[in-house]
Amino acid sequence: TMNMQVYYSNKSKLIALLLVAFLGGLGLHRIYLGRKQSGLIMLALSLIGSITSAIGIGEAVLFVVSCWCLVDLIALCIGKLTDAQGRPLKFGV
């Protein structure tokens, strides 16, 4: 039998869930997990979508960000969203 050691992240699943649930569109949950590039892209898309929604084109961008948040929320709940090093998140705070 193989004994495989699982190394958990120092990042909290609970904190990541709270960030995506309440501030998901800002990408802060991704930045918290060390996924800075995709977090900043999510933040930029949210800002662009918010600014351009006044002229009627931002809704599509905001819809994409909302879908991305939903996918991240589901992935976090089932343990598929990891930190930047691919480690599963710890359960505590």
PDB file of N, CA and C in Angstrom:
ATOM      1  N   THR A   1       0.835  -1.191   0.000  1.00  0.00           N
ATOM      2  CA  THR A   1       0.000   0.000   0.000  1.00  0.00           C
ATOM      3  C   THR A   1       0.870   1.241   0.000  1.00  0.00           C
ATOM      4  N   MET A   2       0.365   2.269  -0.679  1.00  0.00           N
ATOM      5  CA  MET A   2       1.076   3.541  -0.733  1.00  0.00           C
ATOM      6  C   MET A   2       0.545   4.481   0.329  1.00  0.00           C
ATOM      7  N   ASN A   3       1.437   5.092   1.056  1.00  0.00           N
ATOM      8  CA  ASN A   3       1.050   6.075   2.057  1.00  0.00           C
ATOM      9  C   ASN A   3       1.375   7.454   1.501  1.00  0.00           C
ATOM     10  N   MET A   4       0.328   8.185   1.073  1.00  0.00           N
ATOM     11  CA  MET A   4       0.546   9.500   0.481  1.00  0.00           C
ATOM     12  C   MET A   4       0.224  10.588   1.500  1.00  0.00           C
ATOM     13  N   GLN A   5       1.162  11.471   1.696  1.00  0.00           N
ATOM     14  CA  GLN A   5       0.982  12.592   2.622  1.00  0.00           C
ATOM     15  C   GLN A   5       0.317  13.741   1.863  1.00  0.00           C
ATOM     16  N   VAL A   6      -0.752  14.308   2.425  1.00  0.00           N
ATOM     17  CA  VAL A   6      -1.418  15.460   1.832  1.00  0.00           C
ATOM     18  C   VAL A   6      -0.940  16.708   2.561  1.00  0.00           C
ATOM     19  N   TYR A   7      -0.415  17.647   1.822  1.00  0.00           N
ATOM     20  CA  TYR A   7       0.032  18.907   2.403  1.00  0.00           C
ATOM     21  C   TYR A   7      -1.036  19.959   2.162  1.00  0.00           C
ATOM     22  N   TYR A   8      -1.599  20.467   3.252  1.00  0.00           N
ATOM     23  CA  TYR A   8      -2.655  21.458   3.152  1.00  0.00           C
ATOM     24  C   TYR A   8      -2.085  22.864   3.073  1.00  0.00           C
ATOM     25  N   SER A   9      -2.827  23.726   2.445  1.00  0.00           N
ATOM     26  CA  SER A   9      -2.480  25.129   2.334  1.00  0.00           C
ATOM     27  C   SER A   9      -2.592  25.803   3.694  1.00  0.00           C
ATOM     28  N   ASN A  10      -1.955  26.939   3.837  1.00  0.00           N
ATOM     29  CA  ASN A  10      -2.159  27.750   5.040  1.00  0.00           C
ATOM     30  C   ASN A  10      -3.349  28.694   4.861  1.00  0.00           C
ATOM     31  N   LYS A  11      -4.013  28.598   3.718  1.00  0.00           N
ATOM     32  CA  LYS A  11      -5.186  29.421   3.423  1.00  0.00           C
ATOM     33  C   LYS A  11      -6.448  28.702   3.886  1.00  0.00           C
ATOM     34  N   SER A  12      -7.394  29.469   4.431  1.00  0.00           N
ATOM     35  CA  SER A  12      -8.619  28.934   5.000  1.00  0.00           C
ATOM     36  C   SER A  12      -9.744  28.833   3.973  1.00  0.00           C
ATOM     37  N   LYS A  13     -10.376  27.667   3.939  1.00  0.00           N
ATOM     38  CA  LYS A  13     -11.521  27.456   3.067  1.00  0.00           C
ATOM     39  C   LYS A  13     -12.674  28.372   3.471  1.00  0.00           C
ATOM     40  N   LEU A  14     -12.871  28.566   4.779  1.00  0.00           N
ATOM     41  CA  LEU A  14     -13.950  29.420   5.268  1.00  0.00           C
ATOM     42  C   LEU A  14     -13.761  30.866   4.827  1.00  0.00           C
ATOM     43  N   ILE A  15     -12.557  31.385   4.956  1.00  0.00           N
ATOM     44  CA  ILE A  15     -12.291  32.762   4.540  1.00  0.00           C
ATOM     45  C   ILE A  15     -12.490  32.904   3.037  1.00  0.00           C
ATOM     46  N   ALA A  16     -12.009  31.951   2.268  1.00  0.00           N
ATOM     47  CA  ALA A  16     -12.186  31.992   0.816  1.00  0.00           C
ATOM     48  C   ALA A  16     -13.671  31.951   0.443  1.00  0.00           C
ATOM     49  N   LEU A  17     -14.449  31.115   1.147  1.00  0.00           N
ATOM     50  CA  LEU A  17     -15.894  31.039   0.889  1.00  0.00           C
ATOM     51  C   LEU A  17     -16.586  32.353   1.211  1.00  0.00           C
ATOM     52  N   LEU A  18     -16.224  32.976   2.329  1.00  0.00           N
ATOM     53  CA  LEU A  18     -16.825  34.261   2.689  1.00  0.00           C
ATOM     54  C   LEU A  18     -16.470  35.344   1.673  1.00  0.00           C
ATOM     55  N   LEU A  19     -15.234  35.345   1.214  1.00  0.00           N
ATOM     56  CA  LEU A  19     -14.814  36.331   0.219  1.00  0.00           C
ATOM     57  C   LEU A  19     -15.564  36.162  -1.096  1.00  0.00           C
ATOM     58  N   VAL A  20     -15.689  34.929  -1.569  1.00  0.00           N
ATOM     59  CA  VAL A  20     -16.379  34.726  -2.845  1.00  0.00           C
ATOM     60  C   VAL A  20     -17.876  34.970  -2.708  1.00  0.00           C
ATOM     61  N   ALA A  21     -18.452  34.649  -1.550  1.00  0.00           N
ATOM     62  CA  ALA A  21     -19.890  34.833  -1.361  1.00  0.00           C
ATOM     63  C   ALA A  21     -20.270  36.309  -1.278  1.00  0.00           C
ATOM     64  N   PHE A  22     -19.440  37.117  -0.619  1.00  0.00           N
ATOM     65  CA  PHE A  22     -19.816  38.508  -0.390  1.00  0.00           C
ATOM     66  C   PHE A  22     -19.104  39.511  -1.292  1.00  0.00           C
ATOM     67  N   LEU A  23     -17.908  39.162  -1.771  1.00  0.00           N
ATOM     68  CA  LEU A  23     -17.132  40.086  -2.602  1.00  0.00           C
ATOM     69  C   LEU A  23     -16.592  39.399  -3.847  1.00  0.00           C
ATOM     70  N   GLY A  24     -17.309  38.381  -4.312  1.00  0.00           N
ATOM     71  CA  GLY A  24     -16.822  37.529  -5.392  1.00  0.00           C
ATOM     72  C   GLY A  24     -16.388  38.255  -6.644  1.00  0.00           C
ATOM     73  N   GLY A  25     -17.168  39.218  -7.073  1.00  0.00           N
ATOM     74  CA  GLY A  25     -16.864  39.925  -8.308  1.00  0.00           C
ATOM     75  C   GLY A  25     -15.573  40.711  -8.269  1.00  0.00           C
ATOM     76  N   LEU A  26     -15.086  40.993  -7.076  1.00  0.00           N
ATOM     77  CA  LEU A  26     -13.843  41.747  -6.950  1.00  0.00           C
ATOM     78  C   LEU A  26     -12.604  40.861  -7.063  1.00  0.00           C
ATOM     79  N   GLY A  27     -12.804  39.548  -7.069  1.00  0.00           N
ATOM     80  CA  GLY A  27     -11.690  38.619  -7.219  1.00  0.00           C
ATOM     81  C   GLY A  27     -10.806  38.485  -5.987  1.00  0.00           C
ATOM     82  N   LEU A  28     -11.271  39.012  -4.854  1.00  0.00           N
ATOM     83  CA  LEU A  28     -10.440  38.984  -3.644  1.00  0.00           C
ATOM     84  C   LEU A  28     -10.176  37.568  -3.148  1.00  0.00           C
ATOM     85  N   HIS A  29     -11.104  36.653  -3.380  1.00  0.00           N
ATOM     86  CA  HIS A  29     -10.885  35.265  -2.967  1.00  0.00           C
ATOM     87  C   HIS A  29      -9.717  34.654  -3.730  1.00  0.00           C
ATOM     88  N   ARG A  30      -9.583  35.002  -4.994  1.00  0.00           N
ATOM     89  CA  ARG A  30      -8.477  34.482  -5.795  1.00  0.00           C
ATOM     90  C   ARG A  30      -7.154  35.101  -5.370  1.00  0.00           C
ATOM     91  N   ILE A  31      -7.171  36.394  -5.088  1.00  0.00           N
ATOM     92  CA  ILE A  31      -5.963  37.060  -4.603  1.00  0.00           C
ATOM     93  C   ILE A  31      -5.554  36.447  -3.264  1.00  0.00           C
ATOM     94  N   TYR A  32      -6.519  36.211  -2.384  1.00  0.00           N
ATOM     95  CA  TYR A  32      -6.252  35.587  -1.081  1.00  0.00           C
ATOM     96  C   TYR A  32      -5.598  34.208  -1.256  1.00  0.00           C
ATOM     97  N   LEU A  33      -6.039  33.447  -2.252  1.00  0.00           N
ATOM     98  CA  LEU A  33      -5.498  32.107  -2.482  1.00  0.00           C
ATOM     99  C   LEU A  33      -4.152  32.119  -3.206  1.00  0.00           C
ATOM    100  N   GLY A  34      -3.642  33.303  -3.511  1.00  0.00           N
ATOM    101  CA  GLY A  34      -2.363  33.418  -4.202  1.00  0.00           C
ATOM    102  C   GLY A  34      -2.498  33.406  -5.707  1.00  0.00           C
ATOM    103  N   ARG A  35      -3.705  33.393  -6.199  1.00  0.00           N
ATOM    104  CA  ARG A  35      -3.963  33.417  -7.640  1.00  0.00           C
ATOM    105  C   ARG A  35      -4.169  34.871  -8.059  1.00  0.00           C
ATOM    106  N   LYS A  36      -3.089  35.647  -7.907  1.00  0.00           N
ATOM    107  CA  LYS A  36      -3.176  37.097  -8.065  1.00  0.00           C
ATOM    108  C   LYS A  36      -3.563  37.530  -9.473  1.00  0.00           C
ATOM    109  N   GLN A  37      -3.001  36.897 -10.483  1.00  0.00           N
ATOM    110  CA  GLN A  37      -3.261  37.319 -11.857  1.00  0.00           C
ATOM    111  C   GLN A  37      -4.743  37.181 -12.198  1.00  0.00           C
ATOM    112  N   SER A  38      -5.334  36.019 -11.932  1.00  0.00           N
ATOM    113  CA  SER A  38      -6.744  35.831 -12.257  1.00  0.00           C
ATOM    114  C   SER A  38      -7.635  36.693 -11.356  1.00  0.00           C
ATOM    115  N   GLY A  39      -7.207  36.929 -10.103  1.00  0.00           N
ATOM    116  CA  GLY A  39      -7.955  37.810  -9.215  1.00  0.00           C
ATOM    117  C   GLY A  39      -7.987  39.238  -9.727  1.00  0.00           C
ATOM    118  N   LEU A  40      -6.838  39.712 -10.213  1.00  0.00           N
ATOM    119  CA  LEU A  40      -6.772  41.070 -10.754  1.00  0.00           C
ATOM    120  C   LEU A  40      -7.550  41.191 -12.064  1.00  0.00           C
ATOM    121  N   ILE A  41      -7.550  40.126 -12.857  1.00  0.00           N
ATOM    122  CA  ILE A  41      -8.360  40.125 -14.088  1.00  0.00           C
ATOM    123  C   ILE A  41      -9.842  40.212 -13.727  1.00  0.00           C
ATOM    124  N   MET A  42     -10.250  39.448 -12.728  1.00  0.00           N
ATOM    125  CA  MET A  42     -11.645  39.468 -12.284  1.00  0.00           C
ATOM    126  C   MET A  42     -12.014  40.867 -11.775  1.00  0.00           C
ATOM    127  N   LEU A  43     -11.136  41.478 -11.006  1.00  0.00           N
ATOM    128  CA  LEU A  43     -11.367  42.827 -10.500  1.00  0.00           C
ATOM    129  C   LEU A  43     -11.488  43.835 -11.649  1.00  0.00           C
ATOM    130  N   ALA A  44     -10.573  43.746 -12.603  1.00  0.00           N
ATOM    131  CA  ALA A  44     -10.603  44.659 -13.748  1.00  0.00           C
ATOM    132  C   ALA A  44     -11.892  44.483 -14.561  1.00  0.00           C
ATOM    133  N   LEU A  45     -12.299  43.239 -14.786  1.00  0.00           N
ATOM    134  CA  LEU A  45     -13.539  42.993 -15.531  1.00  0.00           C
ATOM    135  C   LEU A  45     -14.744  43.561 -14.795  1.00  0.00           C
ATOM    136  N   SER A  46     -14.760  43.437 -13.479  1.00  0.00           N
ATOM    137  CA  SER A  46     -15.866  43.993 -12.689  1.00  0.00           C
ATOM    138  C   SER A  46     -15.911  45.515 -12.807  1.00  0.00           C
ATOM    139  N   LEU A  47     -14.749  46.137 -12.733  1.00  0.00           N
ATOM    140  CA  LEU A  47     -14.702  47.594 -12.855  1.00  0.00           C
ATOM    141  C   LEU A  47     -15.117  48.045 -14.252  1.00  0.00           C
ATOM    142  N   ILE A  48     -14.597  47.388 -15.273  1.00  0.00           N
ATOM    143  CA  ILE A  48     -14.958  47.723 -16.649  1.00  0.00           C
ATOM    144  C   ILE A  48     -16.451  47.498 -16.875  1.00  0.00           C
ATOM    145  N   GLY A  49     -16.967  46.388 -16.383  1.00  0.00           N
ATOM    146  CA  GLY A  49     -18.390  46.093 -16.531  1.00  0.00           C
ATOM    147  C   GLY A  49     -19.257  47.108 -15.820  1.00  0.00           C
ATOM    148  N   SER A  50     -18.850  47.523 -14.629  1.00  0.00           N
ATOM    149  CA  SER A  50     -19.624  48.511 -13.875  1.00  0.00           C
ATOM    150  C   SER A  50     -19.627  49.862 -14.577  1.00  0.00           C
ATOM    151  N   ILE A  51     -18.481  50.260 -15.082  1.00  0.00           N
ATOM    152  CA  ILE A  51     -18.376  51.555 -15.763  1.00  0.00           C
ATOM    153  C   ILE A  51     -19.165  51.553 -17.070  1.00  0.00           C
ATOM    154  N   THR A  52     -19.042  50.474 -17.835  1.00  0.00           N
ATOM    155  CA  THR A  52     -19.690  50.446 -19.157  1.00  0.00           C
ATOM    156  C   THR A  52     -21.150  50.007 -19.105  1.00  0.00           C
ATOM    157  N   SER A  53     -21.631  49.608 -17.942  1.00  0.00           N
ATOM    158  CA  SER A  53     -23.052  49.242 -17.865  1.00  0.00           C
ATOM    159  C   SER A  53     -23.942  50.466 -18.056  1.00  0.00           C
ATOM    160  N   ALA A  54     -23.403  51.651 -17.781  1.00  0.00           N
ATOM    161  CA  ALA A  54     -24.152  52.891 -17.989  1.00  0.00           C
ATOM    162  C   ALA A  54     -24.472  53.117 -19.457  1.00  0.00           C
ATOM    163  N   ILE A  55     -23.647  52.563 -20.342  1.00  0.00           N
ATOM    164  CA  ILE A  55     -23.913  52.722 -21.777  1.00  0.00           C
ATOM    165  C   ILE A  55     -24.427  51.434 -22.408  1.00  0.00           C
ATOM    166  N   GLY A  56     -24.759  50.465 -21.571  1.00  0.00           N
ATOM    167  CA  GLY A  56     -25.462  49.287 -22.054  1.00  0.00           C
ATOM    168  C   GLY A  56     -24.641  48.098 -22.488  1.00  0.00           C
ATOM    169  N   ILE A  57     -23.316  48.143 -22.339  1.00  0.00           N
ATOM    170  CA  ILE A  57     -22.523  46.984 -22.768  1.00  0.00           C
ATOM    171  C   ILE A  57     -21.869  46.239 -21.614  1.00  0.00           C
ATOM    172  N   GLY A  58     -21.921  46.823 -20.428  1.00  0.00           N
ATOM    173  CA  GLY A  58     -21.256  46.215 -19.290  1.00  0.00           C
ATOM    174  C   GLY A  58     -21.966  45.013 -18.709  1.00  0.00           C
ATOM    175  N   GLU A  59     -23.263  44.875 -19.003  1.00  0.00           N
ATOM    176  CA  GLU A  59     -24.017  43.763 -18.431  1.00  0.00           C
ATOM    177  C   GLU A  59     -23.446  42.408 -18.845  1.00  0.00           C
ATOM    178  N   ALA A  60     -22.998  42.287 -20.078  1.00  0.00           N
ATOM    179  CA  ALA A  60     -22.429  41.025 -20.557  1.00  0.00           C
ATOM    180  C   ALA A  60     -21.146  40.690 -19.787  1.00  0.00           C
ATOM    181  N   VAL A  61     -20.320  41.701 -19.552  1.00  0.00           N
ATOM    182  CA  VAL A  61     -19.075  41.500 -18.808  1.00  0.00           C
ATOM    183  C   VAL A  61     -19.386  41.096 -17.371  1.00  0.00           C
ATOM    184  N   LEU A  62     -20.341  41.784 -16.759  1.00  0.00           N
ATOM    185  CA  LEU A  62     -20.720  41.463 -15.381  1.00  0.00           C
ATOM    186  C   LEU A  62     -21.350  40.078 -15.293  1.00  0.00           C
ATOM    187  N   PHE A  63     -22.065  39.662 -16.328  1.00  0.00           N
ATOM    188  CA  PHE A  63     -22.636  38.312 -16.357  1.00  0.00           C
ATOM    189  C   PHE A  63     -21.530  37.259 -16.368  1.00  0.00           C
ATOM    190  N   VAL A  64     -20.497  37.493 -17.161  1.00  0.00           N
ATOM    191  CA  VAL A  64     -19.356  36.565 -17.222  1.00  0.00           C
ATOM    192  C   VAL A  64     -18.678  36.474 -15.856  1.00  0.00           C
ATOM    193  N   VAL A  65     -18.469  37.619 -15.203  1.00  0.00           N
ATOM    194  CA  VAL A  65     -17.840  37.623 -13.883  1.00  0.00           C
ATOM    195  C   VAL A  65     -18.730  36.889 -12.877  1.00  0.00           C
ATOM    196  N   SER A  66     -20.039  37.084 -12.973  1.00  0.00           N
ATOM    197  CA  SER A  66     -20.968  36.396 -12.066  1.00  0.00           C
ATOM    198  C   SER A  66     -20.904  34.886 -12.248  1.00  0.00           C
ATOM    199  N   CYS A  67     -20.843  34.438 -13.491  1.00  0.00           N
ATOM    200  CA  CYS A  67     -20.717  32.993 -13.760  1.00  0.00           C
ATOM    201  C   CYS A  67     -19.399  32.464 -13.212  1.00  0.00           C
ATOM    202  N   TRP A  68     -18.324  33.222 -13.391  1.00  0.00           N
ATOM    203  CA  TRP A  68     -17.014  32.845 -12.874  1.00  0.00           C
ATOM    204  C   TRP A  68     -17.067  32.698 -11.352  1.00  0.00           C
ATOM    205  N   CYS A  69     -17.745  33.641 -10.684  1.00  0.00           N
ATOM    206  CA  CYS A  69     -17.895  33.577  -9.218  1.00  0.00           C
ATOM    207  C   CYS A  69     -18.666  32.326  -8.803  1.00  0.00           C
ATOM    208  N   LEU A  70     -19.729  32.020  -9.523  1.00  0.00           N
ATOM    209  CA  LEU A  70     -20.530  30.846  -9.204  1.00  0.00           C
ATOM    210  C   LEU A  70     -19.708  29.571  -9.354  1.00  0.00           C
ATOM    211  N   VAL A  71     -18.943  29.486 -10.422  1.00  0.00           N
ATOM    212  CA  VAL A  71     -18.075  28.321 -10.635  1.00  0.00           C
ATOM    213  C   VAL A  71     -17.049  28.218  -9.505  1.00  0.00           C
ATOM    214  N   ASP A  72     -16.446  29.343  -9.119  1.00  0.00           N
ATOM    215  CA  ASP A  72     -15.482  29.334  -8.008  1.00  0.00           C
ATOM    216  C   ASP A  72     -16.144  28.922  -6.696  1.00  0.00           C
ATOM    217  N   LEU A  73     -17.354  29.397  -6.452  1.00  0.00           N
ATOM    218  CA  LEU A  73     -18.072  29.038  -5.231  1.00  0.00           C
ATOM    219  C   LEU A  73     -18.327  27.539  -5.172  1.00  0.00           C
ATOM    220  N   ILE A  74     -18.773  26.975  -6.264  1.00  0.00           N
ATOM    221  CA  ILE A  74     -19.026  25.530  -6.321  1.00  0.00           C
ATOM    222  C   ILE A  74     -17.711  24.763  -6.155  1.00  0.00           C
ATOM    223  N   ALA A  75     -16.672  25.217  -6.850  1.00  0.00           N
ATOM    224  CA  ALA A  75     -15.365  24.546  -6.756  1.00  0.00           C
ATOM    225  C   ALA A  75     -14.820  24.590  -5.332  1.00  0.00           C
ATOM    226  N   LEU A  76     -15.016  25.702  -4.651  1.00  0.00           N
ATOM    227  CA  LEU A  76     -14.590  25.797  -3.254  1.00  0.00           C
ATOM    228  C   LEU A  76     -15.370  24.824  -2.379  1.00  0.00           C
ATOM    229  N   CYS A  77     -16.669  24.763  -2.588  1.00  0.00           N
ATOM    230  CA  CYS A  77     -17.516  23.888  -1.767  1.00  0.00           C
ATOM    231  C   CYS A  77     -17.158  22.414  -1.913  1.00  0.00           C
ATOM    232  N   ILE A  78     -16.781  22.017  -3.108  1.00  0.00           N
ATOM    233  CA  ILE A  78     -16.463  20.598  -3.329  1.00  0.00           C
ATOM    234  C   ILE A  78     -14.965  20.309  -3.238  1.00  0.00           C
ATOM    235  N   GLY A  79     -14.174  21.335  -2.884  1.00  0.00           N
ATOM    236  CA  GLY A  79     -12.746  21.133  -2.673  1.00  0.00           C
ATOM    237  C   GLY A  79     -11.891  21.102  -3.916  1.00  0.00           C
ATOM    238  N   LYS A  80     -12.389  21.645  -5.008  1.00  0.00           N
ATOM    239  CA  LYS A  80     -11.622  21.629  -6.258  1.00  0.00           C
ATOM    240  C   LYS A  80     -10.825  22.907  -6.506  1.00  0.00           C
ATOM    241  N   LEU A  81     -11.115  23.972  -5.764  1.00  0.00           N
ATOM    242  CA  LEU A  81     -10.335  25.201  -5.903  1.00  0.00           C
ATOM    243  C   LEU A  81      -9.252  25.179  -4.836  1.00  0.00           C
ATOM    244  N   THR A  82      -8.012  25.211  -5.273  1.00  0.00           N
ATOM    245  CA  THR A  82      -6.859  25.087  -4.384  1.00  0.00           C
ATOM    246  C   THR A  82      -6.120  26.417  -4.317  1.00  0.00           C
ATOM    247  N   ASP A  83      -5.063  26.452  -3.518  1.00  0.00           N
ATOM    248  CA  ASP A  83      -4.231  27.652  -3.502  1.00  0.00           C
ATOM    249  C   ASP A  83      -3.347  27.663  -4.754  1.00  0.00           C
ATOM    250  N   ALA A  84      -2.518  28.676  -4.869  1.00  0.00           N
ATOM    251  CA  ALA A  84      -1.697  28.836  -6.073  1.00  0.00           C
ATOM    252  C   ALA A  84      -0.709  27.687  -6.281  1.00  0.00           C
ATOM    253  N   GLN A  85      -0.362  26.973  -5.190  1.00  0.00           N
ATOM    254  CA  GLN A  85       0.552  25.832  -5.300  1.00  0.00           C
ATOM    255  C   GLN A  85      -0.187  24.517  -5.510  1.00  0.00           C
ATOM    256  N   GLY A  86      -1.503  24.576  -5.656  1.00  0.00           N
ATOM    257  CA  GLY A  86      -2.283  23.363  -5.897  1.00  0.00           C
ATOM    258  C   GLY A  86      -2.626  22.572  -4.645  1.00  0.00           C
ATOM    259  N   ARG A  87      -2.395  23.159  -3.469  1.00  0.00           N
ATOM    260  CA  ARG A  87      -2.676  22.466  -2.213  1.00  0.00           C
ATOM    261  C   ARG A  87      -4.132  22.683  -1.794  1.00  0.00           C
ATOM    262  N   PRO A  88      -4.767  21.656  -1.229  1.00  0.00           N
ATOM    263  CA  PRO A  88      -6.135  21.833  -0.719  1.00  0.00           C
ATOM    264  C   PRO A  88      -6.139  22.806   0.454  1.00  0.00           C
ATOM    265  N   LEU A  89      -7.258  23.502   0.623  1.00  0.00           N
ATOM    266  CA  LEU A  89      -7.366  24.508   1.684  1.00  0.00           C
ATOM    267  C   LEU A  89      -7.625  23.873   3.025  1.00  0.00           C
ATOM    268  N   LYS A  90      -7.123  24.514   4.092  1.00  0.00           N
ATOM    269  CA  LYS A  90      -7.372  24.019   5.434  1.00  0.00           C
ATOM    270  C   LYS A  90      -8.810  24.357   5.836  1.00  0.00           C
ATOM    271  N   PHE A  91      -9.357  23.618   6.784  1.00  0.00           N
ATOM    272  CA  PHE A  91     -10.752  23.791   7.164  1.00  0.00           C
ATOM    273  C   PHE A  91     -10.959  24.877   8.211  1.00  0.00           C
ATOM    274  N   GLY A  92      -9.978  25.149   9.038  1.00  0.00           N
ATOM    275  CA  GLY A  92     -10.121  26.145  10.080  1.00  0.00           C
ATOM    276  C   GLY A  92      -9.910  27.550   9.555  1.00  0.00           C
ATOM    277  N   VAL A  93      -9.846  28.497  10.483  1.00  0.00           N
ATOM    278  CA  VAL A  93      -9.614  29.893  10.092  1.00  0.00           C
ATOM    279  C   VAL A  93      -8.175  30.192  10.115  1.00  0.00           C
TER     280      VAL A  93
END
